Amino acid sequence: MSKKLLRSVREYKRQAILTPVFVALEVLVEVLIPLLMANIIDVGIAQGDMPYIIKLGLLLILMAVVALFFGAKSGQLGAVASAGFAKNLRHDIFYKVQDFSFGNIDHFSTSGLVTRLTTDITNVQMAFMFTIRLLARAPIMIVLSLVMTMTISMPIALMLLITIPILGGVLLYIAKKAHPHFIQVFDEYDVLNNTVQENVNAARVVKAYVRADHENEKFGKISSIVFKLFTKAERIVAWNSPIMQFTLYVVILVMVLIGGESIINETMQTGELTSVIVYAIQILSSLMMVTFVFVQIMIAEASTDRITEVLDEVPEMADASNARTEVANGDIDFEHVDFSYSGEGGNLSLKDVNLHIKSGQIVGVIGGTGSAKSTLVQLIPRLYDVTKGSVKVGGVDVRDYSLKALRDQVSVVLQKNVLFTGSIYENVRWGDENASDAEVQRVCKLAQADSFIQDFPAKYETMIVEGGNNVSGGQKQRLCIARALLKKPKILILDDSTSAVDTKTDALIRQAFREEIPDTTKIIIAQRISSVEDADMIIVMENGEINGIGTSEELLKTNAIYREVYESQVKGGADNE
Ligand SMILES: Nc1ncnc2c1ncn2[C@@H]1O[C@H](COP(=O)(O)OP(=O)(O)O)[C@@H](O)[C@H]1O
Ligand SMILES: [Mg+2]
């Protein structure tokens, strides 16, 4: 396990260190028990000394209780240490992810991050617990048992000394053989998780498209791959137990032979032989334990790597120490902006974009899907950084602001927007957690959401569930607009945010913007000409480039794409809804 991860043990270090200490104490007591038994047999029974037998018997019980106490204590401490370690790790990853930019998240994918926060952490937690509990136990047990055996019979100790590396080697060989299969199993788990997550997230879509059979088949396939791989791995590991048993019987047989001769020669006693056999059993089962832990650690290794990857990821965006916290106004300037999602040298999604927007203007953006409308506006609140050139807000490069200050002033309603589980009040207050009820209601009126909210029995206390599945698409969009308005931003960006709203309501929203927030720059991405027609400036995007800029009137004269869209929507009289 990497040092980096172990740093997350933090306040549980005490427990993590005490666990092996208690394990050692337990083993110390356990090792003495066979010795006592030998004395009971060789002294007590041989001489028919009943009081001696009772005395040692009581001592034996006492030691068993003490061993039990140490064992329970180490178990408790180990559980706290490993669960605490896992808690801290989860916390660290979660906090790290909060600092991720959109680019960082693209790098891992959402389900990749979820698996890391769940399955991978559980693997590491298990390995950590086994390590501090069992790995400490085995070596101490083996060494002490060997020492005890030596004091009784040198030849038998020698025989065990030879057996240990042989059996250990064989068991490790088995573990190594099974290891790649286990790794494969966990890789397949990722695929399995991904399928489940995607399917459950999109359960409604799956039903709507009657794709349940197809999804079942897909799941069945992956599930049976996992089954096969697991069987393969377990079939190899299954050799452990019989090999161990066989070795044990052989060892006991040899010990009885050696011991029997010694007893006949009177250099050893019967009780001593019994205790030596117990030591042998303890040594061999400790070996078995080590290989078991070894497999667990190997399994966790892959998880460790995946977790370290997240912890090592450098957040792409960090505030400069002298970052600006004031945004002067809603001016926006793009100067020779190139942008690629894969960084320098990658496929350019935006090519040499130049754009100047004055504070308070209403700007429409239209263009086909994939023409980079969303990409263009995401550069303004710095959801992504430009690859070349610069984006300025209020005359200052966006990279010179603190992220919080910038994003407080540039409010975006993303195309793929979501609401959270909670009341309407709570959801809209994402924009400003200190806003009063009246303030929330005001922005909801602005976004034309108030009327439908009043129709809900619980009104503003209505609970939103599952990202907004219990409100219609158009209602969700209006709530998201209200949330963005609550920030009182200097720039408001709507990325296709009224697509599910009827044209009349759409017009009312724009009218409210014009009257109520005249100083805010408004950028409206839309498919409908009617949504942008009355804008001060319309940008026509095509293939990552600005194809034309102007008012609707100007573009009708100069821009072929705009004219085509206009004619298909307006001239035919049909609003494409
Ligand atoms: N997160 C992303 N990672 C990589 N490529 C992306 C990402 N988002 C969008 N793209 C690509 O960038 C281009 C422009 O996409 P987008 O700005 O979403 O277009 P629009 O909003 O006009 O439909 C498309 O080719 C799309 O595949
Ligand atoms: Mg888009």
Coordinates of C-alpha atoms and ligand atoms in Angstrom, one line a residue:
M1 CA 0.0 0.0 0.0
S2 CA 1.4 3.4 -0.9
K3 CA 2.7 5.8 1.6
K4 CA 0.5 8.5 0.1
L5 CA -2.7 6.5 1.0
L6 CA -1.4 5.7 4.4
R7 CA -1.2 9.4 5.2
S8 CA -5.0 9.3 5.3
V9 CA -4.9 7.1 8.5
R10 CA -4.4 10.4 10.4
E11 CA -6.2 10.4 13.8
Y12 CA -6.6 6.6 13.7
K13 CA -2.8 6.1 13.8
R14 CA -3.1 5.2 17.5
Q15 CA -5.5 2.4 16.8
A16 CA -3.6 1.2 13.8
I17 CA -0.4 0.9 15.9
L18 CA -2.1 -0.6 19.0
T19 CA -3.8 -3.3 16.9
P20 CA -0.6 -5.3 16.2
V21 CA 0.6 -4.6 19.7
F22 CA -2.5 -6.4 21.1
V23 CA -2.2 -9.1 18.5
A24 CA 1.4 -9.7 19.7
L25 CA 0.2 -9.9 23.3
E26 CA -2.5 -12.4 22.3
V27 CA 0.0 -14.6 20.5
L28 CA 2.4 -14.4 23.5
V29 CA -0.2 -15.9 25.8
E30 CA -1.4 -18.4 23.2
V31 CA 2.1 -19.7 22.7
L32 CA 2.3 -20.5 26.4
I33 CA -0.9 -22.6 26.5
P34 CA 0.6 -25.8 24.8
L35 CA 3.5 -25.6 27.3
L36 CA 1.1 -25.7 30.2
M37 CA -0.8 -28.6 28.7
A38 CA 2.5 -30.5 28.3
N39 CA 3.1 -30.0 32.1
I40 CA -0.4 -31.2 33.0
I41 CA 0.2 -34.4 31.1
D42 CA 3.9 -35.0 31.9
V43 CA 3.8 -33.9 35.5
G44 CA 0.2 -33.9 36.7
I45 CA -1.1 -37.0 35.1
A46 CA 2.2 -39.0 35.1
Q47 CA 2.5 -38.5 38.9
G48 CA -1.2 -38.6 39.6
D49 CA -0.9 -35.2 41.3
M50 CA -4.6 -34.0 41.2
P51 CA -4.0 -30.6 43.1
Y52 CA -1.3 -29.8 40.5
I53 CA -3.6 -30.6 37.6
I54 CA -6.3 -28.4 39.1
K55 CA -3.9 -25.6 39.7
L56 CA -2.5 -25.7 36.2
G57 CA -6.0 -26.1 34.8
L58 CA -7.2 -22.9 36.5
L59 CA -4.1 -21.1 35.2
L60 CA -4.9 -22.4 31.7
I61 CA -8.5 -21.0 31.9
L62 CA -7.1 -17.7 33.1
M63 CA -4.7 -17.5 30.2
A64 CA -7.4 -18.4 27.7
V65 CA -9.5 -15.5 29.1
V66 CA -6.6 -13.1 28.8
A67 CA -5.9 -14.3 25.2
L68 CA -9.6 -13.8 24.5
F69 CA -9.4 -10.2 25.9
F70 CA -6.4 -9.3 23.9
G71 CA -7.9 -10.9 20.7
A72 CA -11.2 -9.0 21.1
K73 CA -9.3 -5.7 21.8
S74 CA -7.1 -6.1 18.7
G75 CA -10.2 -6.9 16.7
Q76 CA -12.0 -3.8 17.9
L77 CA -9.0 -1.5 17.4
G78 CA -8.4 -3.0 13.9
A79 CA -12.0 -2.4 12.9
V80 CA -11.9 1.2 14.1
A81 CA -8.5 1.8 12.4
S82 CA -9.5 0.4 9.1
A83 CA -13.0 1.9 9.0
G84 CA -11.5 5.2 10.1
F85 CA -8.9 5.0 7.4
A86 CA -11.6 4.3 4.8
K87 CA -13.6 7.2 6.1
N88 CA -10.7 9.6 5.8
L89 CA -9.8 8.3 2.3
R90 CA -13.4 8.8 1.1
H91 CA -13.3 12.3 2.6
D92 CA -10.0 13.1 0.9
I93 CA -11.2 11.9 -2.5
F94 CA -14.5 13.7 -2.2
Y95 CA -12.9 17.0 -1.3
K96 CA -10.4 16.6 -4.1
V97 CA -13.1 16.0 -6.6
Q98 CA -14.8 19.2 -5.5
D99 CA -11.7 21.1 -6.7
F100 CA -11.8 19.4 -10.1
S101 CA -12.5 21.4 -13.2
F102 CA -14.8 20.1 -15.9
G103 CA -11.6 18.9 -17.7
N104 CA -10.5 16.9 -14.6
I105 CA -13.9 15.2 -14.4
D106 CA -13.8 14.4 -18.2
H107 CA -10.5 12.6 -17.4
F108 CA -12.0 10.2 -15.0
S109 CA -15.7 9.9 -16.0
T110 CA -18.4 10.1 -13.4
S111 CA -18.8 6.3 -12.8
G112 CA -15.1 5.9 -12.6
L113 CA -15.1 8.4 -9.7
V114 CA -18.1 6.6 -8.1
T115 CA -16.3 3.2 -8.2
R116 CA -13.3 4.7 -6.6
L117 CA -15.3 6.2 -3.8
T118 CA -17.0 2.9 -3.1
T119 CA -15.6 -0.5 -4.3
D120 CA -12.0 0.6 -4.4
I121 CA -12.1 2.1 -0.9
T122 CA -13.7 -1.1 0.5
N123 CA -10.9 -3.2 -1.1
V124 CA -8.2 -1.0 0.5
Q125 CA -10.0 -1.0 3.8
M126 CA -10.1 -4.8 3.9
A127 CA -6.5 -5.1 2.9
F128 CA -5.5 -2.6 5.6
M129 CA -7.4 -4.5 8.3
F130 CA -5.9 -7.9 7.3
T131 CA -2.5 -6.3 7.2
I132 CA -2.5 -4.9 10.7
R133 CA -4.3 -7.9 12.2
L134 CA -3.1 -11.0 10.5
L135 CA 0.2 -9.9 9.1
A136 CA 1.4 -9.0 12.6
R137 CA 0.1 -12.3 14.0
A138 CA 1.7 -14.8 11.6
P139 CA 5.4 -13.9 11.9
I140 CA 5.2 -13.6 15.7
M141 CA 3.3 -16.9 15.9
I142 CA 5.8 -18.7 13.6
V143 CA 8.9 -17.4 15.4
L144 CA 7.6 -18.0 18.9
S145 CA 6.3 -21.5 18.1
L146 CA 9.6 -22.4 16.5
V147 CA 11.5 -21.2 19.5
M148 CA 9.2 -23.2 21.8
T149 CA 9.6 -26.3 19.6
M150 CA 13.4 -25.9 19.8
T151 CA 13.4 -26.0 23.6
I152 CA 11.6 -29.3 23.4
S153 CA 13.1 -31.0 20.4
M154 CA 15.8 -29.8 18.1
P155 CA 15.2 -32.4 15.3
I156 CA 11.5 -31.6 15.1
A157 CA 12.3 -27.9 15.0
L158 CA 14.7 -28.5 12.2
M159 CA 12.1 -30.5 10.3
L160 CA 9.6 -27.6 10.6
L161 CA 12.3 -25.1 9.5
I162 CA 12.6 -27.0 6.3
T163 CA 8.9 -27.4 5.8
I164 CA 8.0 -23.7 6.3
P165 CA 9.8 -22.3 3.2
I166 CA 8.6 -25.2 1.0
L167 CA 4.9 -24.9 2.0
G168 CA 5.2 -21.1 2.0
G169 CA 6.6 -21.2 -1.5
V170 CA 3.9 -23.4 -2.8
L171 CA 1.1 -21.3 -1.3
L172 CA 2.6 -18.1 -2.7
Y173 CA 2.9 -19.7 -6.1
I174 CA -0.8 -20.4 -6.0
A175 CA -1.6 -16.9 -4.9
K176 CA 0.5 -15.5 -7.7
K177 CA -1.2 -17.7 -10.2
A178 CA -4.6 -16.6 -9.1
H179 CA -3.7 -12.9 -8.9
P180 CA -4.1 -11.9 -12.6
H181 CA -7.6 -13.5 -12.6
F182 CA -8.6 -11.5 -9.6
I183 CA -7.3 -8.3 -11.2
Q184 CA -9.4 -9.1 -14.3
V185 CA -12.4 -9.7 -12.1
F186 CA -12.1 -6.2 -10.7
D187 CA -11.7 -4.6 -14.1
E188 CA -14.9 -6.4 -15.1
Y189 CA -16.5 -5.1 -12.0
D190 CA -15.9 -1.6 -13.3
V191 CA -17.7 -2.5 -16.5
L192 CA -20.5 -4.1 -14.5
N193 CA -20.9 -1.0 -12.3
N194 CA -20.9 1.2 -15.3
T195 CA -23.7 -0.8 -16.9
V196 CA -25.8 -0.9 -13.8
Q197 CA -25.3 2.8 -13.1
E198 CA -26.1 3.8 -16.7
N199 CA -29.2 1.6 -16.8
V200 CA -30.6 2.7 -13.5
N201 CA -29.9 6.3 -14.2
A202 CA -31.7 6.0 -17.5
A203 CA -34.4 3.6 -16.3
R204 CA -37.1 5.8 -17.8
V205 CA -35.4 6.0 -21.2
V206 CA -34.8 2.3 -21.3
K207 CA -38.5 1.7 -20.7
A208 CA -39.6 4.3 -23.2
Y209 CA -37.5 2.6 -25.9
V210 CA -38.5 -0.9 -24.8
R211 CA -34.8 -1.7 -24.5
A212 CA -35.1 -3.8 -21.3
D213 CA -34.4 -7.1 -23.1
H214 CA -31.3 -5.6 -24.7
E215 CA -30.1 -4.2 -21.4
N216 CA -30.7 -7.5 -19.6
E217 CA -28.7 -9.3 -22.3
K218 CA -25.9 -6.8 -21.9
F219 CA -25.9 -7.2 -18.2
G220 CA -26.1 -11.0 -18.4
K221 CA -23.0 -11.1 -20.6
I222 CA -20.9 -9.1 -18.3
S223 CA -22.3 -10.9 -15.2
S224 CA -21.3 -14.3 -16.7
I225 CA -17.8 -13.0 -17.6
V226 CA -17.4 -12.0 -13.9
F227 CA -18.7 -15.4 -12.9
K228 CA -16.2 -17.3 -15.2
L229 CA -13.2 -15.2 -14.1
F230 CA -14.1 -15.6 -10.4
T231 CA -14.5 -19.4 -10.8
K232 CA -11.1 -19.5 -12.6
A233 CA -9.4 -17.6 -9.8
E234 CA -11.2 -19.5 -7.0
R235 CA -10.4 -22.9 -8.6
I236 CA -6.7 -22.1 -8.3
V237 CA -7.0 -20.8 -4.8
A238 CA -9.0 -23.9 -3.8
W239 CA -5.8 -25.9 -3.9
N240 CA -4.6 -24.1 -0.8
S241 CA -6.6 -26.0 1.7
P242 CA -6.0 -29.6 0.5
I243 CA -2.2 -28.9 0.1
M244 CA -2.1 -27.5 3.6
Q245 CA -4.0 -30.5 5.1
F246 CA -1.7 -32.9 3.3
T247 CA 1.4 -31.2 4.5
L248 CA 0.0 -31.1 8.0
Y249 CA -0.6 -34.9 8.1
V250 CA 2.8 -35.6 6.7
V251 CA 4.4 -33.3 9.3
I252 CA 2.5 -34.9 12.1
L253 CA 3.5 -38.3 10.9
V254 CA 7.1 -37.4 10.8
M255 CA 6.9 -35.8 14.2
V256 CA 5.3 -38.9 15.7
L257 CA 8.1 -40.9 14.3
I258 CA 10.8 -38.7 15.6
G259 CA 9.0 -38.0 18.8
G260 CA 8.1 -41.7 19.3
E261 CA 11.7 -42.6 19.2
S262 CA 12.7 -39.9 21.6
I263 CA 10.0 -41.0 24.0
I264 CA 11.2 -44.5 23.9
N265 CA 14.8 -43.2 24.4
E266 CA 13.3 -41.2 27.3
T267 CA 14.7 -37.9 25.9
M268 CA 11.2 -36.6 25.4
Q269 CA 7.8 -36.9 27.2
T270 CA 4.3 -37.6 25.8
G271 CA 3.0 -34.2 26.8
E272 CA 5.9 -32.5 25.1
L273 CA 5.0 -34.4 21.8
T274 CA 1.4 -33.1 22.1
S275 CA 2.5 -29.5 22.5
V276 CA 4.9 -29.8 19.7
I277 CA 2.1 -31.0 17.4
V278 CA 0.0 -28.0 18.5
Y279 CA 2.9 -25.7 17.6
A280 CA 3.2 -27.3 14.2
I281 CA -0.5 -26.7 13.5
Q282 CA -0.2 -23.1 14.6
I283 CA 2.8 -22.5 12.4
L284 CA 1.3 -24.0 9.3
S285 CA -2.1 -22.2 9.7
S286 CA -0.2 -19.0 10.2
L287 CA 1.5 -19.6 6.8
M288 CA -1.9 -20.2 5.3
M289 CA -3.1 -16.9 6.7
V290 CA -0.1 -15.0 5.3
T291 CA -0.9 -16.2 1.7
F292 CA -4.5 -15.3 2.3
V293 CA -3.5 -11.7 3.3
F294 CA -1.1 -11.6 0.4
V295 CA -4.0 -12.3 -2.1
Q296 CA -6.0 -9.5 -0.4
I297 CA -3.2 -7.1 -0.7
M298 CA -2.6 -7.9 -4.3
I299 CA -6.3 -7.4 -5.0
A300 CA -6.2 -4.0 -3.2
E301 CA -3.1 -3.0 -5.2
A302 CA -5.2 -2.2 -8.3
S303 CA -7.6 -0.2 -6.1
T304 CA -4.7 1.6 -4.5
D305 CA -3.4 2.7 -7.9
R306 CA -6.8 3.9 -9.0
I307 CA -7.3 5.9 -5.8
T308 CA -3.8 7.4 -5.9
E309 CA -4.6 8.5 -9.5
V310 CA -7.4 10.7 -8.2
L311 CA -5.4 12.1 -5.3
D312 CA -2.5 12.9 -7.6
E313 CA -4.6 14.6 -10.2
V314 CA -3.7 18.3 -10.3
P315 CA -6.8 20.5 -10.3
E316 CA -6.5 22.4 -13.6
M317 CA -7.7 25.7 -12.1
A318 CA -6.4 27.3 -8.9
D319 CA -6.7 30.9 -7.9
A320 CA -3.7 33.1 -8.2
S321 CA -2.6 34.6 -4.9
N322 CA -3.4 38.1 -6.1
A323 CA -6.6 37.0 -7.8
R324 CA -9.2 39.8 -8.5
T325 CA -12.4 39.5 -6.6
E326 CA -14.4 42.4 -8.2
V327 CA -15.9 42.1 -11.7
A328 CA -16.4 45.6 -13.0
N329 CA -19.2 45.0 -15.5
G330 CA -20.7 42.5 -18.0
D331 CA -18.4 43.2 -20.9
I332 CA -17.2 40.1 -22.7
D333 CA -14.3 39.9 -25.1
F334 CA -12.9 36.8 -26.9
E335 CA -9.6 37.5 -28.5
H336 CA -8.2 34.9 -31.0
V337 CA -9.6 32.1 -28.9
D338 CA -8.7 28.5 -29.8
F339 CA -10.1 25.7 -27.7
S340 CA -9.6 21.9 -27.6
Y341 CA -11.1 19.5 -25.1
S342 CA -7.9 17.4 -25.2
G343 CA -5.5 20.4 -24.6
E344 CA -2.8 21.7 -26.7
G345 CA -2.4 20.0 -30.1
G346 CA -5.8 18.3 -29.8
N347 CA -8.7 18.6 -32.2
L348 CA -9.9 22.3 -32.1
S349 CA -13.5 22.7 -31.0
L350 CA -13.2 26.5 -31.3
K351 CA -11.1 28.2 -33.9
D352 CA -9.9 31.8 -33.8
V353 CA -13.0 33.2 -32.2
N354 CA -13.1 37.0 -31.8
L355 CA -16.1 38.5 -30.1
H356 CA -16.9 41.8 -28.3
I357 CA -20.1 42.1 -26.2
K358 CA -21.0 45.2 -24.3
S359 CA -22.4 45.1 -20.8
G360 CA -26.2 44.8 -20.8
Q361 CA -26.6 43.6 -24.3
I362 CA -28.8 40.7 -25.2
V363 CA -26.9 38.3 -27.4
G364 CA -28.4 35.3 -29.2
V365 CA -26.4 32.3 -30.3
I366 CA -27.6 29.9 -32.9
G367 CA -26.1 27.1 -35.0
G368 CA -26.4 23.4 -35.6
T369 CA -25.8 20.8 -32.9
G370 CA -22.1 20.2 -32.4
S371 CA -21.3 23.7 -33.8
A372 CA -19.7 24.5 -30.4
K373 CA -22.3 26.9 -29.0
S374 CA -22.1 25.3 -25.5
T375 CA -18.3 25.1 -25.7
L376 CA -18.2 28.9 -26.5
V377 CA -20.2 30.0 -23.5
Q378 CA -18.5 27.6 -21.1
L379 CA -15.3 29.5 -21.5
I380 CA -16.9 32.6 -20.0
P381 CA -17.3 31.3 -16.4
R382 CA -14.1 29.4 -16.9
L383 CA -15.7 25.9 -16.8
Y384 CA -12.8 25.2 -19.2
D385 CA -9.7 27.3 -20.0
V386 CA -8.9 28.5 -23.5
T387 CA -6.2 26.6 -25.3
K388 CA -5.0 29.8 -27.0
G389 CA -5.9 33.5 -26.9
S390 CA -7.9 35.0 -24.1
V391 CA -11.4 35.5 -22.7
K392 CA -12.1 38.7 -20.8
V393 CA -14.9 39.6 -18.6
G394 CA -15.2 43.3 -17.5
G395 CA -12.0 43.9 -19.4
V396 CA -10.0 41.5 -17.3
D397 CA -8.7 38.0 -18.4
V398 CA -11.0 35.4 -16.7
R399 CA -7.9 33.6 -15.4
D400 CA -7.0 36.6 -13.2
Y401 CA -10.2 36.4 -11.2
S402 CA -10.8 34.2 -8.2
L403 CA -13.1 31.4 -9.5
K404 CA -15.7 32.2 -6.9
A405 CA -15.9 35.9 -7.7
L406 CA -16.1 35.1 -11.5
R407 CA -18.7 32.4 -11.2
D408 CA -20.8 34.5 -8.8
Q409 CA -21.0 37.2 -11.5
V410 CA -21.3 34.8 -14.5
S411 CA -24.4 32.7 -14.0
V412 CA -24.9 29.8 -16.4
V413 CA -28.0 27.6 -16.9
L414 CA -26.2 24.6 -18.4
Q415 CA -27.8 22.6 -21.2
K416 CA -27.7 19.5 -19.1
N417 CA -29.0 21.1 -15.9
V418 CA -30.1 19.3 -12.8
L419 CA -32.1 20.0 -9.7
F420 CA -31.3 18.4 -6.4
T421 CA -33.5 16.5 -4.0
G422 CA -35.1 19.1 -1.7
S423 CA -37.8 21.7 -1.8
I424 CA -38.2 24.4 -4.5
Y425 CA -37.0 27.0 -1.9
E426 CA -33.8 24.9 -1.3
N427 CA -33.2 24.4 -5.0
V428 CA -33.5 28.0 -6.0
R429 CA -31.3 29.0 -3.0
W430 CA -28.4 27.3 -4.6
G431 CA -28.0 30.7 -6.3
D432 CA -27.8 32.5 -3.0
E433 CA -28.2 30.6 0.2
N434 CA -29.1 33.8 2.2
A435 CA -31.9 34.9 0.0
S436 CA -35.2 35.6 1.7
D437 CA -38.4 33.8 0.7
A438 CA -39.7 37.0 -1.0
E439 CA -36.5 37.2 -3.0
V440 CA -36.8 33.6 -4.2
Q441 CA -40.4 34.3 -5.2
R442 CA -39.4 37.4 -7.1
V443 CA -36.9 35.5 -9.3
C444 CA -39.3 32.7 -9.8
K445 CA -41.9 35.3 -11.1
L446 CA -39.1 36.7 -13.4
A447 CA -38.5 33.2 -14.7
Q448 CA -42.2 32.7 -15.2
A449 CA -42.1 29.8 -12.7
D450 CA -44.3 31.4 -10.0
S451 CA -47.6 30.6 -11.7
F452 CA -47.0 26.8 -11.9
I453 CA -45.5 26.7 -8.4
Q454 CA -48.7 28.3 -7.1
D455 CA -50.6 25.5 -8.6
F456 CA -48.7 22.9 -6.5
P457 CA -50.5 22.0 -3.2
A458 CA -47.3 22.6 -1.2
K459 CA -46.3 25.6 -3.4
Y460 CA -42.7 26.6 -2.7
E461 CA -42.3 23.8 -0.2
T462 CA -42.9 21.2 -3.0
M463 CA -40.2 18.5 -2.9
I464 CA -38.2 18.0 -6.0
V465 CA -37.1 14.3 -6.4
E466 CA -34.4 12.5 -8.4
G467 CA -32.8 15.5 -10.1
G468 CA -36.2 16.9 -11.1
N469 CA -38.1 13.9 -12.4
N470 CA -41.4 15.1 -10.8
V471 CA -41.6 18.4 -12.7
S472 CA -42.0 18.8 -16.4
G473 CA -39.0 19.7 -18.7
G474 CA -40.2 23.2 -19.1
Q475 CA -40.9 23.7 -15.4
K476 CA -37.4 22.4 -14.6
Q477 CA -35.9 24.8 -17.0
R478 CA -37.7 27.7 -15.5
L479 CA -36.6 26.7 -12.0
C480 CA -33.0 26.5 -13.2
I481 CA -33.3 30.0 -14.7
A482 CA -34.7 31.3 -11.4
R483 CA -31.8 29.7 -9.6
A484 CA -29.3 31.5 -11.9
L485 CA -31.1 34.8 -11.5
L486 CA -30.9 34.7 -7.7
K487 CA -27.2 35.3 -8.0
K488 CA -27.9 38.8 -9.4
P489 CA -25.1 38.1 -11.9
K490 CA -23.5 40.7 -14.3
I491 CA -23.7 38.0 -17.0
L492 CA -26.5 35.5 -17.5
I493 CA -26.0 32.6 -19.9
L494 CA -28.9 30.4 -21.0
D495 CA -27.7 27.3 -22.9
D496 CA -30.8 26.1 -24.7
S497 CA -32.7 26.7 -21.4
T498 CA -36.1 27.5 -22.8
S499 CA -36.3 24.7 -25.4
A500 CA -39.1 23.0 -23.5
V501 CA -41.0 26.2 -22.7
D502 CA -43.8 27.3 -25.0
T503 CA -43.1 30.4 -27.2
K504 CA -45.4 32.7 -25.3
T505 CA -43.8 32.0 -21.9
D506 CA -40.4 32.2 -23.6
A507 CA -41.2 35.7 -24.8
L508 CA -42.4 36.7 -21.3
I509 CA -39.1 35.5 -19.8
R510 CA -37.2 37.6 -22.3
Q511 CA -39.4 40.6 -21.7
A512 CA -38.8 40.3 -17.9
F513 CA -35.1 40.1 -18.5
R514 CA -35.3 43.3 -20.5
E515 CA -37.3 45.2 -17.9
E516 CA -36.0 43.8 -14.7
I517 CA -32.3 43.2 -15.3
P518 CA -31.3 45.7 -18.0
D519 CA -27.7 46.0 -16.9
T520 CA -27.0 42.3 -17.0
T521 CA -25.4 40.9 -20.1
K522 CA -27.7 38.1 -21.4
I523 CA -26.5 35.3 -23.7
I524 CA -29.2 33.1 -25.1
I525 CA -28.4 29.9 -27.0
A526 CA -31.5 28.7 -28.8
Q527 CA -32.8 26.6 -31.6
R528 CA -35.8 28.8 -32.2
I529 CA -35.3 32.0 -34.2
S530 CA -38.1 33.6 -32.1
S531 CA -35.9 33.2 -29.0
V532 CA -33.1 35.3 -30.5
E533 CA -34.8 37.4 -33.2
D534 CA -35.1 40.6 -31.0
A535 CA -31.5 40.3 -29.6
D536 CA -29.1 43.2 -29.9
M537 CA -26.6 40.8 -31.6
I538 CA -26.9 37.3 -32.9
I539 CA -23.9 35.0 -33.3
V540 CA -24.2 32.2 -35.9
M541 CA -21.9 29.3 -35.0
E542 CA -20.7 26.8 -37.6
N543 CA -18.1 24.1 -37.0
G544 CA -16.4 25.8 -34.1
E545 CA -16.2 29.2 -35.9
I546 CA -18.2 32.3 -36.0
N547 CA -20.0 32.3 -39.3
G548 CA -21.8 35.6 -38.8
I549 CA -22.5 38.3 -36.3
G550 CA -25.2 41.0 -36.5
T551 CA -28.8 41.8 -35.8
S552 CA -31.5 39.6 -37.3
E553 CA -32.1 42.2 -40.0
E554 CA -28.4 42.3 -41.0
L555 CA -28.0 38.6 -40.9
L556 CA -31.0 38.0 -43.1
K557 CA -29.1 40.0 -45.8
T558 CA -25.6 38.7 -45.2
N559 CA -25.7 35.2 -43.7
A560 CA -26.9 32.2 -45.6
I561 CA -27.2 29.9 -42.6
Y562 CA -29.3 32.3 -40.7
R563 CA -31.5 33.0 -43.6
E564 CA -32.1 29.3 -44.2
V565 CA -33.0 28.7 -40.5
Y566 CA -35.2 31.8 -40.5
E567 CA -37.0 30.8 -43.6
S568 CA -37.6 27.2 -42.5
Q569 CA -39.1 28.4 -39.1
V570 CA -40.7 31.8 -39.7
K571 CA -41.7 32.0 -43.3
G572 CA -43.5 28.7 -43.2
G573 CA -45.4 30.1 -40.3
A574 CA -44.7 27.0 -38.3
D575 CA -42.7 27.3 -35.1
N576 CA -40.9 24.0 -34.8
E577 CA -42.3 22.7 -31.6
Ligands
LIG1 N1 -16.7 17.3 -22.6 C1 -16.3 17.1 -23.9 N2 -15.2 16.4 -24.2 C2 -14.8 16.3 -25.5 N3 -15.5 16.8 -26.5 C3 -16.6 17.5 -26.3 C4 -17.1 17.7 -25.0 N4 -18.2 18.4 -25.1 C5 -18.4 18.7 -26.4 N5 -17.4 18.1 -27.1 C6 -17.3 18.3 -28.6 O1 -17.2 19.6 -28.9 C7 -17.9 19.9 -30.1 C8 -18.9 21.1 -29.8 O2 -19.8 20.6 -28.9 P1 -20.9 21.6 -28.2 O3 -20.2 22.8 -27.8 O4 -21.6 20.8 -27.2 O5 -21.9 21.9 -29.4 P2 -23.3 22.5 -29.4 O6 -23.6 23.1 -28.0 O7 -23.3 23.6 -30.4 O8 -24.3 21.4 -29.8 C9 -18.6 18.7 -30.5 O9 -17.8 18.1 -31.6 C10 -18.5 17.8 -29.3 O10 -18.4 16.4 -29.7
MG2 MG -24.9 22.6 -26.7

